[in-house]
Coordinates of C-alpha atoms and ligand atoms in Angstrom, one line a residue:
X1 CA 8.3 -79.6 -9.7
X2 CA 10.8 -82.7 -8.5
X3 CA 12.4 -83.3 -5.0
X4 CA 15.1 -81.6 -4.8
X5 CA 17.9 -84.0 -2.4
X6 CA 19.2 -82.0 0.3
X7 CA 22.1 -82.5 2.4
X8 CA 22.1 -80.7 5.7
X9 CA 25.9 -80.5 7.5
X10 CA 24.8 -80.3 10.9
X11 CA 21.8 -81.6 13.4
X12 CA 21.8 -78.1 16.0
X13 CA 18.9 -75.5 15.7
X14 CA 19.8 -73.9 12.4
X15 CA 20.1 -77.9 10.7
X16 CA 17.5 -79.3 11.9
X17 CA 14.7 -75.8 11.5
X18 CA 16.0 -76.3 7.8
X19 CA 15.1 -80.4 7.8
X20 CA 11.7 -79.4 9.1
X21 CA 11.2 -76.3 6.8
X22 CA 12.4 -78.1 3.6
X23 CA 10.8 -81.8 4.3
X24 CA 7.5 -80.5 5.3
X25 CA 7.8 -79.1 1.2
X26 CA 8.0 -82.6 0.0
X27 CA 12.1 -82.4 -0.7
X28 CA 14.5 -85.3 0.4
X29 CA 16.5 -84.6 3.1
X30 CA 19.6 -86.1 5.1
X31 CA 21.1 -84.5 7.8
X32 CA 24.6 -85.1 9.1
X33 CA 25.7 -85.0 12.5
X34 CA 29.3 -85.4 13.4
X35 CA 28.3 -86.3 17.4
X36 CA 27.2 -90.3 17.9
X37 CA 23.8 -89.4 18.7
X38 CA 21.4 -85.8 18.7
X39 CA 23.7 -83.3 20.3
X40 CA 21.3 -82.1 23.1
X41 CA 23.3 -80.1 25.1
X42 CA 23.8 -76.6 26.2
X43 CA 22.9 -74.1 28.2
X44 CA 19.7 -71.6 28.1
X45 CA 18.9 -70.0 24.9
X46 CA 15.8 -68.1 23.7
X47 CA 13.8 -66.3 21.0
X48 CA 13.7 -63.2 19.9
X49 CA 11.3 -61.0 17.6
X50 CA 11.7 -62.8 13.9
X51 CA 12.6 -66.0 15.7
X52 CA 9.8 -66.2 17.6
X53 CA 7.7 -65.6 14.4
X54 CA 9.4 -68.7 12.4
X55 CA 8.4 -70.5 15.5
X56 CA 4.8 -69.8 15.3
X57 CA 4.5 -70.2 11.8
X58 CA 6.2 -73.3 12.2
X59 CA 3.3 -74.3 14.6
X60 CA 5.8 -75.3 17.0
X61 CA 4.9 -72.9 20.0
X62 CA 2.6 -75.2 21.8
X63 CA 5.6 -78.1 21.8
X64 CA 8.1 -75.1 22.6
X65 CA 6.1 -73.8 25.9
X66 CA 5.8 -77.3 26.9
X67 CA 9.7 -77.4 27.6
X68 CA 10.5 -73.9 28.3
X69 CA 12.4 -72.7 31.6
X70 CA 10.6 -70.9 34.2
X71 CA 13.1 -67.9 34.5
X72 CA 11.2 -65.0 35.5
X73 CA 13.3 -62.1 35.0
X74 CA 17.2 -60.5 35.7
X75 CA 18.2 -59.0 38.8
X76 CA 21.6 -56.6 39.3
X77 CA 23.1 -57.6 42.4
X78 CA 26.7 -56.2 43.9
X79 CA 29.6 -57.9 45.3
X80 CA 27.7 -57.9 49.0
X81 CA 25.2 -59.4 47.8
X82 CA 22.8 -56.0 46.9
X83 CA 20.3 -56.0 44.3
X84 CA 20.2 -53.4 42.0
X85 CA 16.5 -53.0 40.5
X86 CA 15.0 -55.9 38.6
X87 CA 13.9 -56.4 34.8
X88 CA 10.7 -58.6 34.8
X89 CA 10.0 -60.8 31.9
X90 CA 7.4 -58.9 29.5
X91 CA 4.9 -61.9 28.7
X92 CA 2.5 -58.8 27.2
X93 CA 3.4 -60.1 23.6
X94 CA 3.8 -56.7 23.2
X95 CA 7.0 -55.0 22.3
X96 CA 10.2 -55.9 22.7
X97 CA 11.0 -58.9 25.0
X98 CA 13.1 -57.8 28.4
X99 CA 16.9 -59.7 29.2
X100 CA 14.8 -62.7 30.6
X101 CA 12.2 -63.1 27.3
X102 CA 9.2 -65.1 27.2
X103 CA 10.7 -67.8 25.4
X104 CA 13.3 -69.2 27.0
X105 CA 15.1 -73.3 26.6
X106 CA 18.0 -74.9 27.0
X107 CA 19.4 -75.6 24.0
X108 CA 19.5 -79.3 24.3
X109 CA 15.6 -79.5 24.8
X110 CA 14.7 -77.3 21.7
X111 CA 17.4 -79.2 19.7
X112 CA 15.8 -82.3 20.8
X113 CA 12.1 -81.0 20.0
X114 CA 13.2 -79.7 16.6
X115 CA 14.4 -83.4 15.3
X116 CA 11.4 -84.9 17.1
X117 CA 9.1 -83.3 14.7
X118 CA 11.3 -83.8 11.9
X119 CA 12.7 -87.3 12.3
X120 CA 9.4 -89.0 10.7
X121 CA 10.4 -87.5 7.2
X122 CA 13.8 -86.7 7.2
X123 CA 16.9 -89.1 7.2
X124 CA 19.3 -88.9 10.3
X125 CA 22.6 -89.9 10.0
X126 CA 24.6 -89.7 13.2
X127 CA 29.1 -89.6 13.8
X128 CA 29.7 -89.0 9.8
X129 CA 31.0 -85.7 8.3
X130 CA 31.9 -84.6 4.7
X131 CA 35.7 -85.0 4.1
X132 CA 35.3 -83.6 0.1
X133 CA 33.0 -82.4 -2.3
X134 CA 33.2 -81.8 -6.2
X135 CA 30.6 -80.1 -8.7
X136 CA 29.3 -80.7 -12.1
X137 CA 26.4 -78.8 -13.8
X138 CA 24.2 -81.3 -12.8
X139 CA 25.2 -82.4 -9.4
X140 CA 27.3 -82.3 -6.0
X141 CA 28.8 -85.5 -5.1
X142 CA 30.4 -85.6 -1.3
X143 CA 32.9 -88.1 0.1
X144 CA 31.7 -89.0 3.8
X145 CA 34.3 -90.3 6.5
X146 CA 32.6 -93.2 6.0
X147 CA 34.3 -93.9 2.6
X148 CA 30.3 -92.9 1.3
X149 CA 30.3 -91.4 -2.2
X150 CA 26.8 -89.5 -2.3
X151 CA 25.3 -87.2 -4.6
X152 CA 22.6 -84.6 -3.9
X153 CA 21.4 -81.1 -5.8
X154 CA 22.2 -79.1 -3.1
X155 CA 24.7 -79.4 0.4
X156 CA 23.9 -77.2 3.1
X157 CA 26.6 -76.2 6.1
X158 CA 24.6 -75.9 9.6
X159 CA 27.4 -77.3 11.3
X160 CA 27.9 -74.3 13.9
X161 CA 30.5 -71.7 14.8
X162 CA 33.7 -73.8 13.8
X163 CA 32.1 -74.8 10.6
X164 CA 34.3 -77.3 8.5
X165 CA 32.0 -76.5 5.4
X166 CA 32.7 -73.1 5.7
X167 CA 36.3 -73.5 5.7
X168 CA 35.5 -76.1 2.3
X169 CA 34.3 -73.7 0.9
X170 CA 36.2 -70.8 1.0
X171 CA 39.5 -71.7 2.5
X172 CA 41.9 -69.0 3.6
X173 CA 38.8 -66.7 3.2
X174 CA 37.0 -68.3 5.6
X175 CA 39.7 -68.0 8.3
X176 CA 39.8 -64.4 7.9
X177 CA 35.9 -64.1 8.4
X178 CA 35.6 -64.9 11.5
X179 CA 36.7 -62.1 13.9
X180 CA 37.2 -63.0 17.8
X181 CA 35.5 -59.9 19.7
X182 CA 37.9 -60.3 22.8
X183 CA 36.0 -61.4 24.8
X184 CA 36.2 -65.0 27.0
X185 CA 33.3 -66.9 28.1
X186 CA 33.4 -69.9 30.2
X187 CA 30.0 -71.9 30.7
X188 CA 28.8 -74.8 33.3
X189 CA 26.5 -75.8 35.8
X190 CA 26.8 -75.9 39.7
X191 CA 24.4 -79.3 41.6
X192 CA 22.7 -77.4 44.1
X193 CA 19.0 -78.2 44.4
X194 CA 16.8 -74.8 44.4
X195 CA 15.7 -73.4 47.9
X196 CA 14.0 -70.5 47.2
X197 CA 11.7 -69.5 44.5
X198 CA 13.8 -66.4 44.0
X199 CA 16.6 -68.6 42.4
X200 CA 14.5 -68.4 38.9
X201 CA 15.7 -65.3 38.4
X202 CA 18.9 -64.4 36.3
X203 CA 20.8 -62.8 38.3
X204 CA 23.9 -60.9 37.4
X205 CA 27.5 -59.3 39.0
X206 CA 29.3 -56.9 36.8
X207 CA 32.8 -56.4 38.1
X208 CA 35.7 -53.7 37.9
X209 CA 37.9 -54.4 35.9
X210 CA 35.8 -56.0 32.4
X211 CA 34.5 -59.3 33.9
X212 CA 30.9 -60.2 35.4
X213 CA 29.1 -63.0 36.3
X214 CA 25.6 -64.5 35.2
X215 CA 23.8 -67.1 36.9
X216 CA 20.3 -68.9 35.8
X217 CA 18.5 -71.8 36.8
X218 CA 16.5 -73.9 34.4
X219 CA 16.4 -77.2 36.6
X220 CA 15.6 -77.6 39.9
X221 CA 18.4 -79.6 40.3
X222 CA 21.2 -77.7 39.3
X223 CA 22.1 -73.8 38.0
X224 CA 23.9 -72.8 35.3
X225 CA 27.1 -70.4 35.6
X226 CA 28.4 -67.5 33.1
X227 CA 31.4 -66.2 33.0
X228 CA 32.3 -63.8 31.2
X229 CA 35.7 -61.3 31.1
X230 CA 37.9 -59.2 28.5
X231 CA 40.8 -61.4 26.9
X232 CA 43.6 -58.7 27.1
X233 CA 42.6 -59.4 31.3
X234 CA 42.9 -62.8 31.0
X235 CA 46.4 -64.0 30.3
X236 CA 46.7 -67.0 31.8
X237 CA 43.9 -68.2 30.5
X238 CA 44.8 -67.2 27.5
X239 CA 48.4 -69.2 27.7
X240 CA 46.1 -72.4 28.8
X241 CA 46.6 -75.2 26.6
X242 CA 44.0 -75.6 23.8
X243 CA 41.3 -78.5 25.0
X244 CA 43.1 -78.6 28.5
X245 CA 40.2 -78.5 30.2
X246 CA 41.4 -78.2 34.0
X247 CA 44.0 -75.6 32.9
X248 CA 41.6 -73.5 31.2
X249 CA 39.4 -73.5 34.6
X250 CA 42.5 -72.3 36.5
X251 CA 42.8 -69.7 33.8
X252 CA 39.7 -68.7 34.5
X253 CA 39.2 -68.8 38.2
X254 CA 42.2 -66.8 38.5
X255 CA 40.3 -64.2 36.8
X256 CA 37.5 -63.8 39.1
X257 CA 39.0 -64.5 42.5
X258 CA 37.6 -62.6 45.1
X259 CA 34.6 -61.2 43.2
X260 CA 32.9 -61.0 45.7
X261 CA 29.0 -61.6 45.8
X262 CA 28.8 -66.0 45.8
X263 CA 31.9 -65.8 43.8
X264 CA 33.5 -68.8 46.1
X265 CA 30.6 -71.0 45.5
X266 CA 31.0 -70.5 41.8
X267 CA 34.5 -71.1 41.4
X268 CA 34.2 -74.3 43.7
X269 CA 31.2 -75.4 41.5
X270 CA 33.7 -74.7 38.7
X271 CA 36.8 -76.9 39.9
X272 CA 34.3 -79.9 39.8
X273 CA 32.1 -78.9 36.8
X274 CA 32.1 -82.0 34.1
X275 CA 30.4 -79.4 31.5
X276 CA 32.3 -76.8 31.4
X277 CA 33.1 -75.3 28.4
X278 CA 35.1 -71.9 27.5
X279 CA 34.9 -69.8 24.6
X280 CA 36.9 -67.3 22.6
X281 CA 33.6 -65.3 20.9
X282 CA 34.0 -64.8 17.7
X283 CA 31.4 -63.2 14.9
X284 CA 31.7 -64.9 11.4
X285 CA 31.3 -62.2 8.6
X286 CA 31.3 -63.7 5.2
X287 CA 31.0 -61.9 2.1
X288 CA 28.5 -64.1 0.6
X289 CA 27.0 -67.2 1.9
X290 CA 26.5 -69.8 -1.0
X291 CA 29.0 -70.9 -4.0
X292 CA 27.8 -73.4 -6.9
X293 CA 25.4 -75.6 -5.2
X294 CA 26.8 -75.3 -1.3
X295 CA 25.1 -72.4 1.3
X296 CA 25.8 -72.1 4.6
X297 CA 22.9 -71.4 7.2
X298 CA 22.9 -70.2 11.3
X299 CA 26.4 -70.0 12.8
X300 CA 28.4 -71.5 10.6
X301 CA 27.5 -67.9 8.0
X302 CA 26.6 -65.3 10.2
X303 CA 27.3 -66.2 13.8
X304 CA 26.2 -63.4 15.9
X305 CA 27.9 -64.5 19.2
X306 CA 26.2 -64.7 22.8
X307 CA 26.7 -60.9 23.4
X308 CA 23.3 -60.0 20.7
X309 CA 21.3 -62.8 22.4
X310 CA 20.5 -63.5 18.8
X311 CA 22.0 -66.4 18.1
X312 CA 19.4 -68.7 18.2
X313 CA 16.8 -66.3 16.4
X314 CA 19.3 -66.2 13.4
X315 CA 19.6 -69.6 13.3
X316 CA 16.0 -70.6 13.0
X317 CA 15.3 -67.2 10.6
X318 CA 17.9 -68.3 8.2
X319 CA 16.8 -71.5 8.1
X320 CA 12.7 -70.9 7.4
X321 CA 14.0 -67.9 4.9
X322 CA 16.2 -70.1 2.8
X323 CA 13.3 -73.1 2.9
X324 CA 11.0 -70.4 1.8
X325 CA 12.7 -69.1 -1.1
X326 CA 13.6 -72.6 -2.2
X327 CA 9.8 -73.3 -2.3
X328 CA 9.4 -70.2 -4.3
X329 CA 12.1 -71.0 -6.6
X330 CA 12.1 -74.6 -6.7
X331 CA 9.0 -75.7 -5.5
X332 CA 7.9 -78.1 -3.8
X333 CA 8.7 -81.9 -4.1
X334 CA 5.0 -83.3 -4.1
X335 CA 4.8 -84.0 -7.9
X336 CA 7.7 -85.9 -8.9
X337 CA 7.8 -86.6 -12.0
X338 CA 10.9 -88.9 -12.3
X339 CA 13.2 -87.7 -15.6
X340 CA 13.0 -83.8 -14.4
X341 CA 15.3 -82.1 -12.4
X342 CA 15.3 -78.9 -10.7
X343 CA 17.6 -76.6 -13.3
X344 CA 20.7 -75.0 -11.7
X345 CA 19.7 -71.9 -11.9
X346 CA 16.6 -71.6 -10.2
X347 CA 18.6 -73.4 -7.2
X348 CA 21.2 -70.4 -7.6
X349 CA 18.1 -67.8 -7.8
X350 CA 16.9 -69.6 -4.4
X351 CA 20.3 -69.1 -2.8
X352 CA 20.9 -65.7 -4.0
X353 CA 17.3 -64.3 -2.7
X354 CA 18.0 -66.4 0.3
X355 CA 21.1 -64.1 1.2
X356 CA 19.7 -61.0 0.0
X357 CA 16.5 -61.3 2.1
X358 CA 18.3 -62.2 4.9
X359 CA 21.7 -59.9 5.4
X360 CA 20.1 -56.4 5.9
X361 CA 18.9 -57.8 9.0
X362 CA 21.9 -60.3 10.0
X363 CA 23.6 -57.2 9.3
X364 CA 21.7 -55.0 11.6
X365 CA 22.1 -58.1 14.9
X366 CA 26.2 -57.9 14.1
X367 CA 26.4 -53.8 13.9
X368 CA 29.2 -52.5 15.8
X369 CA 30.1 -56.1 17.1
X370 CA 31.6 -57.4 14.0
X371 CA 34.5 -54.8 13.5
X372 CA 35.4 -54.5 17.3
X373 CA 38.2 -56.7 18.3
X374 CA 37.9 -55.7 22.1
X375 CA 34.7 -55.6 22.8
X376 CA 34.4 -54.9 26.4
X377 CA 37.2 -52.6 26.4
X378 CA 35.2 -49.9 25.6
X379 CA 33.3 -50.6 28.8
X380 CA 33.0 -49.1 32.1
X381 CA 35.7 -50.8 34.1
X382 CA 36.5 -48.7 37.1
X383 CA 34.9 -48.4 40.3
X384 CA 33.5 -45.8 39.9
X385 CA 32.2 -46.2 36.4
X386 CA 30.5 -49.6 37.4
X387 CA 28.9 -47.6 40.6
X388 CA 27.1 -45.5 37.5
X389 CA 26.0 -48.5 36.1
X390 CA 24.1 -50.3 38.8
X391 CA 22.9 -46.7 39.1
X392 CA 21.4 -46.5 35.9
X393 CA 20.3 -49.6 36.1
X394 CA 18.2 -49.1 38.9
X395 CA 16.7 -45.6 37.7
X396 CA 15.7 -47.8 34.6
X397 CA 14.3 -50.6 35.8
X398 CA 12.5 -48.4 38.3
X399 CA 11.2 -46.5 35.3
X400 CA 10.6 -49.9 33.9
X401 CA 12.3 -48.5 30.6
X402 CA 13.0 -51.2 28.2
X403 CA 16.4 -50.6 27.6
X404 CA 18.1 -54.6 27.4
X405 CA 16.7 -55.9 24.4
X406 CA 17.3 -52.5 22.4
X407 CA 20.3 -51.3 23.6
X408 CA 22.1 -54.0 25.0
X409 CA 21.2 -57.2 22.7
X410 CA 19.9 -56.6 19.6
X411 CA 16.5 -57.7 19.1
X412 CA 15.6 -54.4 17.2
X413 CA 15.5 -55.4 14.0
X414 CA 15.2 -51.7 12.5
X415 CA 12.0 -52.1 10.3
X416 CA 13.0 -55.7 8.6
X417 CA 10.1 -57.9 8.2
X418 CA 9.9 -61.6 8.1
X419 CA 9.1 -62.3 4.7
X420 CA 6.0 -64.0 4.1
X421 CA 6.4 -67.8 2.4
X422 CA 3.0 -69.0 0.8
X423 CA 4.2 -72.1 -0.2
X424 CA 5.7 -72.8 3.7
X425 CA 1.9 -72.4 5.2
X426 CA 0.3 -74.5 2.6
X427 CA 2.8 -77.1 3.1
X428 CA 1.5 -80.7 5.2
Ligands
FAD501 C1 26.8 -78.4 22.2 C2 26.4 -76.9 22.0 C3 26.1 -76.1 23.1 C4 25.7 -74.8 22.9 N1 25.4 -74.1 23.9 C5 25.0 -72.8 23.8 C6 24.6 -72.0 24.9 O1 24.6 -72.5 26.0 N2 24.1 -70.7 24.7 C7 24.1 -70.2 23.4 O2 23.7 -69.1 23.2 N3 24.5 -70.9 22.3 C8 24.9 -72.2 22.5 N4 25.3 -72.9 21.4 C9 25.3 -72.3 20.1 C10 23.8 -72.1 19.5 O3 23.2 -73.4 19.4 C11 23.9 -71.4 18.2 O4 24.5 -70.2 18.4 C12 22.6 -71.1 17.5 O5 21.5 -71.9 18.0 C13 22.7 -71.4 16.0 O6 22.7 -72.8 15.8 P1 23.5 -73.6 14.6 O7 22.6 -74.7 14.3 O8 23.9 -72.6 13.6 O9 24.8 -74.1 15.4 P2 24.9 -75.3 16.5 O10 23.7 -75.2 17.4 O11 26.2 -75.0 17.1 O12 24.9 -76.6 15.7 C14 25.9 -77.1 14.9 C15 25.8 -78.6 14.8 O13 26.7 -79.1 13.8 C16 27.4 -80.3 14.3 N5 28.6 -80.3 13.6 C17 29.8 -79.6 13.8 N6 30.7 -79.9 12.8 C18 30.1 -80.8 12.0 C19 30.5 -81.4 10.8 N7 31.7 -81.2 10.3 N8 29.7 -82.3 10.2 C20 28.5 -82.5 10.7 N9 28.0 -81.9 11.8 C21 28.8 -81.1 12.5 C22 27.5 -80.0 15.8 O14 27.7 -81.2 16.5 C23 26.1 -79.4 16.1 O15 25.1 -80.4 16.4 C24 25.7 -74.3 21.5 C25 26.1 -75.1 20.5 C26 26.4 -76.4 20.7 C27 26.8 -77.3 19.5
NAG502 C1 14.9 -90.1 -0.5 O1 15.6 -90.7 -1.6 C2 16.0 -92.0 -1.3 C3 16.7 -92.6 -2.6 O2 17.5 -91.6 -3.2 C4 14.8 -92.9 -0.9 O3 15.3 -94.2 -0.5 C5 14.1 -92.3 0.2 O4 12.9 -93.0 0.5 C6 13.7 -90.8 -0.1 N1 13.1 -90.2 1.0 C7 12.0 -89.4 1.0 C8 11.5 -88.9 2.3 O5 11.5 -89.1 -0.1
NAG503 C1 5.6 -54.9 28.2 O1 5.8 -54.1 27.0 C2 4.6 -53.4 26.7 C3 4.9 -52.7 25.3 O2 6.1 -52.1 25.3 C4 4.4 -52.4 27.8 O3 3.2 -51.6 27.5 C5 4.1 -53.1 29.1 O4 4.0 -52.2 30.2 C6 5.3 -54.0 29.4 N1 5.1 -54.8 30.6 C7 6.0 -55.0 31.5 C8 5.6 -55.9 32.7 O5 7.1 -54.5 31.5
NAG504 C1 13.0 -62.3 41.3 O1 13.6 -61.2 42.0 C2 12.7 -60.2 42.3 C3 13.4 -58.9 42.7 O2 14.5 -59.3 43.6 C4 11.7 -60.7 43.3 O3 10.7 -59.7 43.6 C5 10.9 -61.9 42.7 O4 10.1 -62.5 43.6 C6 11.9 -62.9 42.2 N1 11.3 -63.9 41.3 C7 10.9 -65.1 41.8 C8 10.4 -66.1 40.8 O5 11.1 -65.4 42.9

């Protein structure tokens, strides 16, 4: 069957998973990304149970352990200081993966390693976007910012949480998708070179009143900082300016203040952090994910947000799931034969398969998140309802129960499977 000519919105970890997938079938593929250069940034991410899968099908594990951080597990501590029982990575490749799995990166070094395997076959073009797109029967012409006028069979948005293609696409609908969860998250690093082993540990501070703290170090150099609190407990920083960086740090700090625990240190690291960044989480729910000949893959469809810890195993799922059902629909793009074309509607049977493969499980990572518009509300918040937590948290990690990933994040995929892609494991 012909090449099919791909354009991918987007160079992050669902974009560039998709490049891989879809040029290692012999398709033509150019990738978009708004940023100047390969956005490599971030802060630790990992995989989960069907993203863990596409990773190894991918043959990418050996290149993935080769950059991975050496976190070795999540510790509860209290605001003097008090640990609270310990959840040890399980490296047993059995069973679910604890809070700290055994496949954890920064984002910015498996973004980088995903376009380093992919960059050979697949065209990178870097600062452009898609300002307008029109259909025919037979094709999908785009308008780049560039004043480019390109046309392609298919158009793929992997441009992220704020996805532009998404709003293309549906409009109005699109706005109404996307449902904030409450919940504030403010993200950065702190300089401080390591001094004990013990500081590769996650290590988190849960605080009366809906807010906690997380702290991980992936770099000797330096440790990352997560903070995280309930928006209807957040006023000011919810009156900060939009993009005013320093005024949304003030928001925040204000929150936190007197915490306790290295709560100073944190906020000072804060005041002189140059990466922070601060989030309003927010899960996208779309009613379908493709129209005429553009599909949306990772966050910009089904974005999950940080609270599932599936974010990045969606991502690189979608992706391999709608490469492998355009193999099986469209084939592959090895025999050219230059007059054909790949008819519409085996494209449209790719897309549709693609979603309905996918969504029982997307569905099952967003349960009870994507309808709840304050999320940690219905959380412990008092004293004494946090004192039961760090209890409980003790009792289990002393029973060594393996409570995180099920119960907390949402790695239990309830029976889905991975489909299995023939034409993905015979391809070079
Ligand atoms: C800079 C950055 C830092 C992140 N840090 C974290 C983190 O610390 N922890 C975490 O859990 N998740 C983080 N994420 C989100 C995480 O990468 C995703 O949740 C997940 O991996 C799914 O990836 P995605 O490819 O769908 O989206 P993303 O990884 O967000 O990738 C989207 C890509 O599209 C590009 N883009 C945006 N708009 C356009 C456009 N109009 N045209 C072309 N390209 C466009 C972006 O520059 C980006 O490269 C981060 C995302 C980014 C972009
Ligand atoms: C993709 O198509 C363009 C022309 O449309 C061609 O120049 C390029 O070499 C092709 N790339 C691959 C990888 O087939
Ligand atoms: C890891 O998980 C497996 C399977 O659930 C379990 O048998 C094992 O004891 C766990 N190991 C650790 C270190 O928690
Ligand atoms: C992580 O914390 C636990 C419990 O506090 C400790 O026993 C362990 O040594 C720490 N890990 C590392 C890498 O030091």
């Amino acid at each position: 069957m012909p090449q099919l000519k791909v354009l991918i919105c987007g160079g992050g970890i669902a974009g560039n998973t998709l490049a891989f997938c879809l040029s290692k079938l012999g398709h033509n593929i150019t990738v978009l990304e708004r940023h100047p250069e390969i956005r490599a940034s971030g802060l630790q991410v990992d995989l989960r149970g069907p993203g863990i899968q596409v990773l190894r099908r991918l043959g990418l594990e050996e290149a993935f352990r080769a950059r991975t951080v050496p976190e070795q597990g999540l510790q509860l501590v209290d605001a003097k200081g008090k640990s609270w029982g310990y959840f040890p990575a399980n490296k047993s490749g059995k069973g679910f993966q604890s809070f700290t799995t055994d496949f954890e990166i920064m984002r910015g070094e498996l973004c980088q390693l995903l376009y380093d395997v992919s960059k050979e076959r697949v065209e990178y073009q870097f600062g452009k976007w898609v300002r307008e797109s029109s259909e025919t029967e037979a094709y999908i012409e785009v308008l780049l910012s560039d004043g480019a006028r390109e046309r392609f069979d298919l158009v793929v948005g992997a441009d992220g949480s704020g996805s532009q293609m998404r709003k293309m696409l549906f409009g109005d609908e699109a706005c109404s998708a996307v449902h904030p969860i409450g919940v504030y998250a403010g993200y950065f690093t702190i300089r401080q070179p390591v001094r004990q082993a013990e500081e590769y540990n996650a290590t988190v501070l849960i605080c009366p009143g809906h807010k906690g703290i997380m702290t991980r170090r992936g770099d000797p150099e330096k440790y990352q900082a997560y903070l995280l609190c309930r928006e209807k407990c957040a006023t000011r920083l919810g009156n900060a300016r939009k993009g005013d960086v320093e005024d949304e740090k003030r928001g925040l700090a204000e929150v936190f203040r007197g915490a306790g625990w290295k709560t100073e240190e944190i906020l000072r690291g804060l005041a002189d952090a140059d990466d922070f960044y601060c989030e309003r989480m927010a899960v996208a729910a779309l009613d379908r994910w493709s129209r005429g000949r553009v599909v949306l893959v990772g966050d910009a469809a089904y974005c999950p947000t940080a609270m599932t810890g599936m974010g990045t195993s969606c991502g690189v799922t979608g992706a391999y799931t709608l490469a492998g059902e355009i193999g099986k629909y469209c084939g592959n793009g090895f025999n050219t034969d230059e007059c054909d074309v790949v008819a519409k509607d085996r494209l449209t049977a790719a897309l549709t398969k693609y979603e309905e493969t996918l969504r029982p499980f997307i569905t099952t990572v967003q349960k009870g998140i994507a309808d709840s518009d304050d999320y940690m509300g219905g959380l412990p918040s008092s004293a004494m309802g946090i004192r039961l937590v760090y209890i409980m948290f003790w009792i289990t990690s002393l029973l060594r129960l393996d409570v995180l990933a099920k119960w907390v994040l949402r790695e239990d995929t309830k029976g889905w499977q991975l489909p299995e892609y023939k034409v993905m494991d015979h391809a070079e």
